[in-house]
């Protein structure tokens, strides 16, 4: 039977994995190999994908992919071949270390997603990098230096990856970085509760002959399961010292650093180089390939000939063409490929890639069989706490309603709870403005400070509490693991609109900031889906737009401000869906990559990590206050102040008014006046500047010293003819235009840079091409979003004007 036919709650043994290409390689690397026990947990709310449990962790597959896996419900089934565990071929000490600088140790941090790698990095180095309980949190290499016992540790945190095969951009990035950096030590962080899967990456590091130390992270969770692990013996068998750690609490970090020093100095008795035994026939071919490489070709010093031979057997031709050098390279690669083909023929056309993966898992099983012993009273597939929670949060009937409710509560709290501290900050801003007014003499400098800097910056800084509340909710969803469940819940819907389920996480991240959200698209393996996700990500309302929404929603919809705020975000999602459908049909059409995603266990976030995440966002927001927003406020004030005349009988149009009226014919059909138009133009640099510009242009009335109340009064005042300055149709049109138009410069720069994160293989020239990012896609996004914003605002204004 197929795995897709396995009823929920039933178990089966994997018999065969069909399919081809990257999908087959990925699921085999994640443990879907012959003989493994798998359990069907549940279908997603829209009946696709399906959640499975294998090797004591949870993963979701679409029904179409699960149909490619053959299973048997006969749990006592035996296979023809005798089960054996390959061991190491030969042991040997690592070469003496070569010190780049006296007592400086360069360390590269690698590990699976959700293993606590970045949390451990923060404790070791004192950094405050963002953490989260889902894949794709670390999206680039970050590094830090610190001193310990007379040594300088230079530690580099690399993105989480299940393997270092060229399946996705982050995997290619991690492997390239390891080769480029040539670190003294690889610190391989393992989830101690899931060694069977995590050690697969370790076996690849063994193939690369890298000096490695393993951190058995989250070891306290392993101890709670009453599992016995002889990690000393495990390290001896693998030639890699193992150190238990608890990254969230800083436990074991000193012992880990001591072990790194021992391995670096060559004094650890267990650290040695081993070779995984891939069987007689494969090893003979590896030896032949190595002989030819050593005699006919050249390799960088950081790449062993054995690793290149394994990559050739795995048909990783990108890697071969990138790093293998020879005078007649095409001829040499042709001869090496023939050796691979001969081996495949001798093995009856077996899939060498799958065989090597099987051998690695066999090596892992053999090592764990001697060192890892579960609690005998524990059932192998007993329900976990995470499964009980998923029975509610990802339920087929109310999984999606619960998700929508959580998002609605998030926006409701963002508005209502943030109102009180917002009033306090507002009072402080007014107090500062009053003090300056009282003590400074009249003149342009006083006007600049009061009406320009304080009015402009103060008009934006009051929204800091709302920003913090929004990020509190987002951080909580990320740290608990609910973000990955949201992708699981919404995959079927994402699939219908032409996107991958993994696209959902970058889109949700866009509610915080579009820049890291666009960078997070690196976790999406398929280039077209990655590009499509980047194209629609600006429709996810970032926190920079939040002050605009809160200002206008509070002024014009005070009784339903939270619902109005939720509706704006929801409209952005709807527009993303519609645009995605169009782009998928006409620009990014083609076959879709399968959906394979781990569902990490639920974890209660620590107060420290949550506060650090919130402080990181707050510091970014405050840094904008002292830089781009203050500069923009000064420029807007200057353009609004000059040309200045002290004679009230000789009024002159300011420069900014002249500019605003020049663009008025374009924005007048939308119900905007020149001040709204100027604020939108200034918001191109950063969306917060829209509010600061309005604050400067609409100076507080003389009878009201409260800058923010004065701004709201100016927006809602009634003109001499009895008509409001801004009608509901014009406000709605303004909000929709703000939602959709021209992303900020930082977002466009991120799109420009991230278009470089994909590769293809040119079979004609036999060379891998690295596509450089260009401004072409960034300019396209800027143009189409602005044109779409104008059209939507025009329709909204005219339709609402007719109705109201």
CSV table of C-alpha atoms in Angstrom, one decimal, residues 445-641:
chain,number,residue,atom,x,y,z
A,445,UNK,CA,15.9,77.3,14.9
A,446,UNK,CA,13.1,77.1,17.5
A,447,UNK,CA,10.6,76.3,14.7
A,448,UNK,CA,12.9,73.6,13.4
A,449,UNK,CA,13.3,71.9,16.7
A,450,UNK,CA,9.6,72.2,17.8
A,451,UNK,CA,7.7,71.9,14.5
A,452,UNK,CA,10.2,69.8,12.6
A,453,UNK,CA,12.2,67.4,14.9
A,454,UNK,CA,10.0,67.0,17.9
A,455,UNK,CA,6.8,67.1,15.9
A,456,UNK,CA,8.1,64.7,13.2
A,457,UNK,CA,10.0,62.2,15.4
A,458,UNK,CA,7.6,62.4,18.3
A,459,UNK,CA,4.7,61.8,15.9
A,460,UNK,CA,6.2,58.4,15.1
A,461,UNK,CA,7.9,57.3,18.4
A,462,UNK,CA,4.5,57.2,20.2
A,463,UNK,CA,3.7,54.1,18.3
A,464,UNK,CA,6.6,52.1,19.8
A,465,UNK,CA,4.4,50.2,22.3
A,466,UNK,CA,2.2,49.0,19.4
A,467,UNK,CA,5.2,47.8,17.6
A,468,UNK,CA,6.4,45.9,20.7
A,469,UNK,CA,3.0,44.2,21.3
A,470,UNK,CA,2.9,43.1,17.6
A,471,UNK,CA,6.4,41.6,17.9
A,472,UNK,CA,5.5,40.0,21.2
A,473,UNK,CA,2.8,37.9,19.5
A,474,UNK,CA,5.0,37.1,16.4
A,475,UNK,CA,7.9,36.1,18.7
A,476,UNK,CA,5.6,33.9,20.8
A,477,UNK,CA,4.3,32.1,17.7
A,478,UNK,CA,7.8,31.6,16.4
A,479,UNK,CA,9.3,30.3,19.6
A,480,UNK,CA,6.5,27.9,20.5
A,481,UNK,CA,6.6,26.2,17.1
A,482,UNK,CA,3.1,27.4,16.1
A,483,UNK,CA,4.5,29.2,13.1
A,484,UNK,CA,5.4,25.9,11.5
A,485,UNK,CA,1.9,24.6,12.3
A,486,UNK,CA,0.4,27.6,10.5
A,487,UNK,CA,2.4,26.6,7.4
A,488,UNK,CA,1.0,23.1,7.8
A,489,UNK,CA,-2.6,24.3,8.2
A,490,UNK,CA,-2.4,26.7,5.2
A,491,UNK,CA,-0.4,24.5,2.7
A,492,UNK,CA,-3.4,23.3,0.8
A,493,UNK,CA,-4.6,26.9,0.4
A,494,UNK,CA,-1.1,28.1,-0.6
A,495,UNK,CA,-0.9,25.2,-3.1
A,496,UNK,CA,-4.2,26.4,-4.6
A,497,UNK,CA,-2.8,29.9,-5.1
A,498,UNK,CA,0.3,28.5,-6.7
A,499,UNK,CA,2.7,28.8,-3.8
A,500,UNK,CA,4.6,26.3,-1.7
A,501,UNK,CA,3.6,25.7,2.0
A,502,UNK,CA,7.0,27.0,3.1
A,503,UNK,CA,6.1,30.4,1.5
A,504,UNK,CA,3.7,31.0,4.3
A,505,UNK,CA,6.4,31.5,6.9
A,506,UNK,CA,8.2,34.3,5.0
A,507,UNK,CA,4.8,35.9,4.3
A,508,UNK,CA,3.9,35.9,8.0
A,509,UNK,CA,7.3,37.2,8.9
A,510,UNK,CA,6.5,40.1,6.6
A,511,UNK,CA,4.1,41.4,9.3
A,512,UNK,CA,7.2,42.3,11.2
A,513,UNK,CA,9.5,43.5,8.5
A,514,UNK,CA,9.6,42.7,4.8
A,515,UNK,CA,13.4,42.7,4.6
A,516,UNK,CA,14.2,39.6,6.8
A,517,UNK,CA,11.0,38.0,5.4
A,518,UNK,CA,12.4,38.3,1.9
A,519,UNK,CA,15.7,36.9,3.0
A,520,UNK,CA,13.9,34.0,4.6
A,521,UNK,CA,12.7,32.9,1.2
A,522,UNK,CA,16.1,31.1,0.9
A,523,UNK,CA,14.5,28.2,2.7
A,524,UNK,CA,12.2,27.6,-0.3
A,525,UNK,CA,14.0,25.2,-2.6
A,526,UNK,CA,12.2,25.9,-5.9
A,527,UNK,CA,13.5,29.1,-7.6
A,528,UNK,CA,10.1,30.1,-9.1
A,529,UNK,CA,8.3,29.7,-5.8
A,530,UNK,CA,11.0,31.7,-4.1
A,531,UNK,CA,10.8,34.5,-6.6
A,532,UNK,CA,7.0,34.5,-6.5
A,533,UNK,CA,7.1,34.8,-2.7
A,534,UNK,CA,9.4,37.8,-2.9
A,535,UNK,CA,7.2,39.5,-5.5
A,536,UNK,CA,4.1,39.4,-3.2
A,537,UNK,CA,5.8,39.8,0.2
A,538,UNK,CA,5.5,43.6,0.2
A,539,UNK,CA,1.7,43.2,0.5
A,540,UNK,CA,2.2,41.8,4.0
A,541,UNK,CA,1.9,44.9,6.1
A,542,UNK,CA,5.2,45.5,7.9
A,543,UNK,CA,5.4,47.2,11.3
A,544,UNK,CA,6.6,50.4,9.6
A,545,UNK,CA,3.1,50.8,8.2
A,546,UNK,CA,1.5,50.2,11.6
A,547,UNK,CA,1.7,53.8,12.8
A,548,UNK,CA,-0.2,54.9,9.6
A,549,UNK,CA,-2.9,52.4,10.2
A,550,UNK,CA,-3.3,53.2,13.9
A,551,UNK,CA,-3.4,56.9,13.3
A,552,UNK,CA,-6.2,56.8,10.7
A,553,UNK,CA,-8.1,53.8,12.3
A,554,UNK,CA,-8.1,55.6,15.6
A,555,UNK,CA,-9.2,58.9,14.1
A,556,UNK,CA,-11.9,57.7,11.8
A,557,UNK,CA,-13.0,54.3,13.2
A,558,UNK,CA,-12.5,54.7,17.0
A,559,UNK,CA,-15.1,52.2,18.0
A,560,UNK,CA,-13.9,49.4,15.7
A,561,UNK,CA,-10.2,50.3,15.4
A,562,UNK,CA,-9.0,46.8,16.0
A,563,UNK,CA,-11.3,45.2,13.5
A,564,UNK,CA,-10.4,47.9,10.9
A,565,UNK,CA,-6.7,47.1,11.5
A,566,UNK,CA,-7.3,43.4,11.1
A,567,UNK,CA,-9.3,44.1,7.8
A,568,UNK,CA,-6.3,46.0,6.3
A,569,UNK,CA,-4.0,43.1,7.0
A,570,UNK,CA,-6.5,40.7,5.6
A,571,UNK,CA,-7.0,42.8,2.5
A,572,UNK,CA,-3.2,42.7,1.9
A,573,UNK,CA,-3.4,38.9,2.1
A,574,UNK,CA,-6.2,38.8,-0.4
A,575,UNK,CA,-4.3,41.0,-2.8
A,576,UNK,CA,-1.3,38.8,-2.4
A,577,UNK,CA,-3.4,35.7,-3.4
A,578,UNK,CA,-4.8,37.4,-6.5
A,579,UNK,CA,-1.5,38.8,-7.7
A,580,UNK,CA,0.1,35.4,-7.0
A,581,UNK,CA,-2.4,33.6,-9.2
A,582,UNK,CA,-1.8,36.0,-12.1
A,583,UNK,CA,2.0,35.8,-11.8
A,584,UNK,CA,1.9,32.0,-11.4
A,585,UNK,CA,0.0,31.8,-14.6
A,586,UNK,CA,1.9,34.2,-16.8
A,587,UNK,CA,5.4,34.7,-15.3
A,588,UNK,CA,6.4,31.9,-12.9
A,589,UNK,CA,4.5,29.0,-14.3
A,590,UNK,CA,5.9,25.5,-14.2
A,591,UNK,CA,5.8,22.3,-12.1
A,592,UNK,CA,5.8,22.8,-8.4
A,593,UNK,CA,8.3,21.3,-5.9
A,594,UNK,CA,7.0,18.8,-3.3
A,595,UNK,CA,6.2,20.0,0.2
A,596,UNK,CA,8.4,18.5,2.9
A,597,UNK,CA,8.5,20.3,6.2
A,598,UNK,CA,9.4,19.3,9.8
A,599,UNK,CA,6.9,20.1,12.5
A,600,UNK,CA,9.1,20.9,15.6
A,601,UNK,CA,7.8,20.0,19.1
A,602,UNK,CA,6.1,22.8,21.0
A,603,UNK,CA,8.4,24.5,23.4
A,604,UNK,CA,7.6,27.2,25.9
A,605,UNK,CA,9.8,30.2,25.1
A,606,UNK,CA,12.0,31.7,27.7
A,607,UNK,CA,11.3,35.2,29.0
A,608,UNK,CA,14.9,36.1,28.1
A,609,UNK,CA,14.6,35.1,24.4
A,610,UNK,CA,11.2,36.8,24.0
A,611,UNK,CA,12.5,40.1,25.6
A,612,UNK,CA,15.7,39.9,23.4
A,613,UNK,CA,13.6,39.5,20.3
A,614,UNK,CA,11.4,42.4,21.3
A,615,UNK,CA,14.4,44.6,22.2
A,616,UNK,CA,16.0,43.8,18.9
A,617,UNK,CA,12.9,45.1,17.0
A,618,UNK,CA,12.6,48.1,19.4
A,619,UNK,CA,16.2,49.1,18.9
A,620,UNK,CA,15.8,49.0,15.1
A,621,UNK,CA,12.7,51.2,15.4
A,622,UNK,CA,14.4,53.6,17.7
A,623,UNK,CA,17.5,53.8,15.5
A,624,UNK,CA,15.3,54.9,12.7
A,625,UNK,CA,14.0,57.8,14.9
A,626,UNK,CA,17.5,59.1,15.3
A,627,UNK,CA,18.5,58.7,11.7
A,628,UNK,CA,16.3,58.5,8.7
A,629,UNK,CA,13.1,59.8,10.3
A,630,UNK,CA,14.8,62.8,11.9
A,631,UNK,CA,16.5,63.7,8.7
A,632,UNK,CA,13.3,63.3,6.7
A,633,UNK,CA,11.5,65.5,9.3
A,634,UNK,CA,14.1,68.2,8.9
A,635,UNK,CA,13.9,68.1,5.1
A,636,UNK,CA,10.1,68.2,5.2
A,637,UNK,CA,10.1,71.1,7.7
A,638,UNK,CA,12.7,73.0,5.6
A,639,UNK,CA,10.6,72.6,2.4
A,640,UNK,CA,7.5,73.6,4.3
A,641,UNK,CA,9.1,76.6,6.0
